[in-house]
Coordinates of C-alpha atoms in Angstrom, one line a residue:
M31 CA 200.9 96.7 35.9
N32 CA 199.5 100.0 34.2
H33 CA 196.9 98.1 31.7
I34 CA 194.7 96.4 33.5
P35 CA 192.7 93.2 30.5
P36 CA 189.4 93.4 30.5
I37 CA 188.2 90.2 32.6
T38 CA 184.9 88.2 32.0
E39 CA 182.7 86.9 35.1
A40 CA 184.0 83.3 34.4
E41 CA 187.7 84.6 34.3
L42 CA 187.2 86.2 37.7
E43 CA 186.9 83.1 39.1
I44 CA 190.4 81.9 37.7
M45 CA 191.7 84.8 38.9
R46 CA 190.5 84.3 42.4
V47 CA 192.2 80.8 42.5
L48 CA 195.4 82.0 41.1
W49 CA 195.4 84.9 43.9
I50 CA 195.5 82.6 46.8
N51 CA 197.8 80.1 44.6
P52 CA 200.1 81.4 42.6
D53 CA 201.8 79.1 40.4
S54 CA 199.5 76.4 40.2
P55 CA 199.3 73.9 38.0
S56 CA 196.5 73.4 35.6
S57 CA 195.7 70.5 37.2
H58 CA 195.2 72.4 40.6
V59 CA 193.1 75.6 38.9
V60 CA 190.8 72.4 36.6
Q61 CA 190.6 70.8 40.2
Q62 CA 189.3 74.0 42.1
M63 CA 186.8 75.1 39.1
T64 CA 185.2 71.4 39.2
E65 CA 184.4 71.6 42.5
R66 CA 183.5 75.3 43.0
M67 CA 181.6 75.8 40.4
E68 CA 181.2 72.3 38.2
W69 CA 183.2 73.2 34.7
S70 CA 184.9 71.0 32.5
P71 CA 188.4 70.7 32.0
N72 CA 187.8 72.0 29.2
T73 CA 186.2 75.2 30.4
T74 CA 188.7 75.8 32.5
R75 CA 191.5 75.3 30.0
T76 CA 190.5 77.9 27.4
L77 CA 190.2 80.7 30.7
L78 CA 193.0 79.7 31.4
S79 CA 194.5 80.1 27.7
R80 CA 192.5 83.2 27.7
L81 CA 193.7 85.0 30.7
V82 CA 197.3 84.2 29.6
Q83 CA 196.9 86.0 25.8
K84 CA 195.2 88.9 27.5
E85 CA 198.0 89.3 30.2
A86 CA 196.2 88.7 33.3
A87 CA 197.8 85.5 34.1
G88 CA 201.5 84.1 32.7
A89 CA 202.0 80.5 32.4
K90 CA 205.5 78.7 33.1
P91 CA 206.9 75.1 33.0
G92 CA 206.9 73.1 36.0
T93 CA 210.1 72.3 38.0
N94 CA 208.8 68.2 38.1
S95 CA 207.7 68.0 34.7
K96 CA 208.5 69.2 31.4
R97 CA 204.4 68.8 30.2
T98 CA 203.0 70.4 33.6
Q99 CA 202.5 74.2 33.4
L100 CA 202.6 76.6 36.0
F101 CA 199.6 79.4 35.5
Y102 CA 200.1 82.8 38.2
P103 CA 199.1 86.0 37.9
L104 CA 200.8 89.1 36.0
I105 CA 197.8 91.5 38.0
S106 CA 197.1 91.5 41.6
E107 CA 193.5 91.8 43.1
Q108 CA 194.3 95.2 44.7
E109 CA 195.6 96.2 40.8
Y110 CA 192.4 94.7 39.6
L111 CA 189.6 95.6 42.3
R112 CA 190.6 99.7 41.9
S113 CA 190.3 99.4 38.2
E114 CA 187.0 98.0 38.1
T115 CA 186.0 100.5 40.8
K116 CA 187.3 103.3 38.8
S117 CA 185.8 102.0 36.2
F118 CA 182.1 101.4 37.9
M119 CA 182.1 105.1 39.2
K120 CA 183.1 106.6 36.0
K121 CA 180.3 104.4 34.2
L122 CA 177.3 105.0 37.3
Y123 CA 178.5 108.1 38.5
G124 CA 180.9 110.1 36.5
G125 CA 183.8 109.5 38.3
A126 CA 182.0 111.2 40.9
L127 CA 182.0 109.3 44.4
H128 CA 179.4 111.7 47.0
P129 CA 176.6 111.0 44.5
M130 CA 177.4 107.5 44.8
L131 CA 177.7 107.2 48.7
A132 CA 175.1 109.7 48.6
N133 CA 172.8 106.4 46.5
F134 CA 174.4 103.5 48.8
L135 CA 173.8 105.3 51.9
K136 CA 169.8 105.9 50.7
D137 CA 169.7 101.7 51.0
K138 CA 172.3 100.8 53.8
K139 CA 171.8 102.0 57.6
L140 CA 175.3 102.3 59.4
N141 CA 176.2 101.3 62.3
A142 CA 178.0 103.5 64.3
Q143 CA 181.4 101.4 63.9
E144 CA 180.8 101.4 60.3
I145 CA 180.5 105.4 60.8
E146 CA 183.2 105.9 62.8
D147 CA 185.6 103.5 60.5
L148 CA 184.4 106.0 57.5
K149 CA 185.3 109.1 59.0
A150 CA 188.6 107.6 60.3
L151 CA 188.7 106.9 56.4
F152 CA 188.0 110.3 55.0
D153 CA 190.6 111.9 57.3
E154 CA 193.3 109.4 56.6
N155 CA 192.6 110.0 52.6
G156 CA 191.5 113.7 52.8
S157 CA 194.2 114.6 50.5
C158 CA 193.0 111.6 47.8
G159 CA 190.7 113.1 45.7
E160 CA 192.5 116.3 44.8
A161 CA 194.8 114.1 43.8
E162 CA 192.5 111.8 41.6
K163 CA 191.2 114.7 40.0
R164 CA 194.5 115.9 38.6
D165 CA 195.3 112.2 37.6
T166 CA 192.4 111.8 34.8

């Protein structure tokens, strides 16, 4: 999916349930949100409807009952995270990775394993930065 709709914090909680349990009946989502967030069933159903309207989630009839709807994500968690990361970097750092990493590293001391993991990630994706500059 190319366009990721804006998702509120509350809607994101619903999406997390759908990413873990695609094709969930509304009763399952309601139960999960009641347990996790202490939301009323109406709140959860309203948020499910909004996600369907935004085309972040879909709904289809259940197989056992005509009254049951199954909800499923239309965007993957990876797509959402990537979109939010790009938006965050663009808003706060003008899309530049270096200032963001520098700011992050001022407050966090990395251990040797984390440093090695980051080096490997940069080596693995060395040309990625140039491709992203061309994409934007």
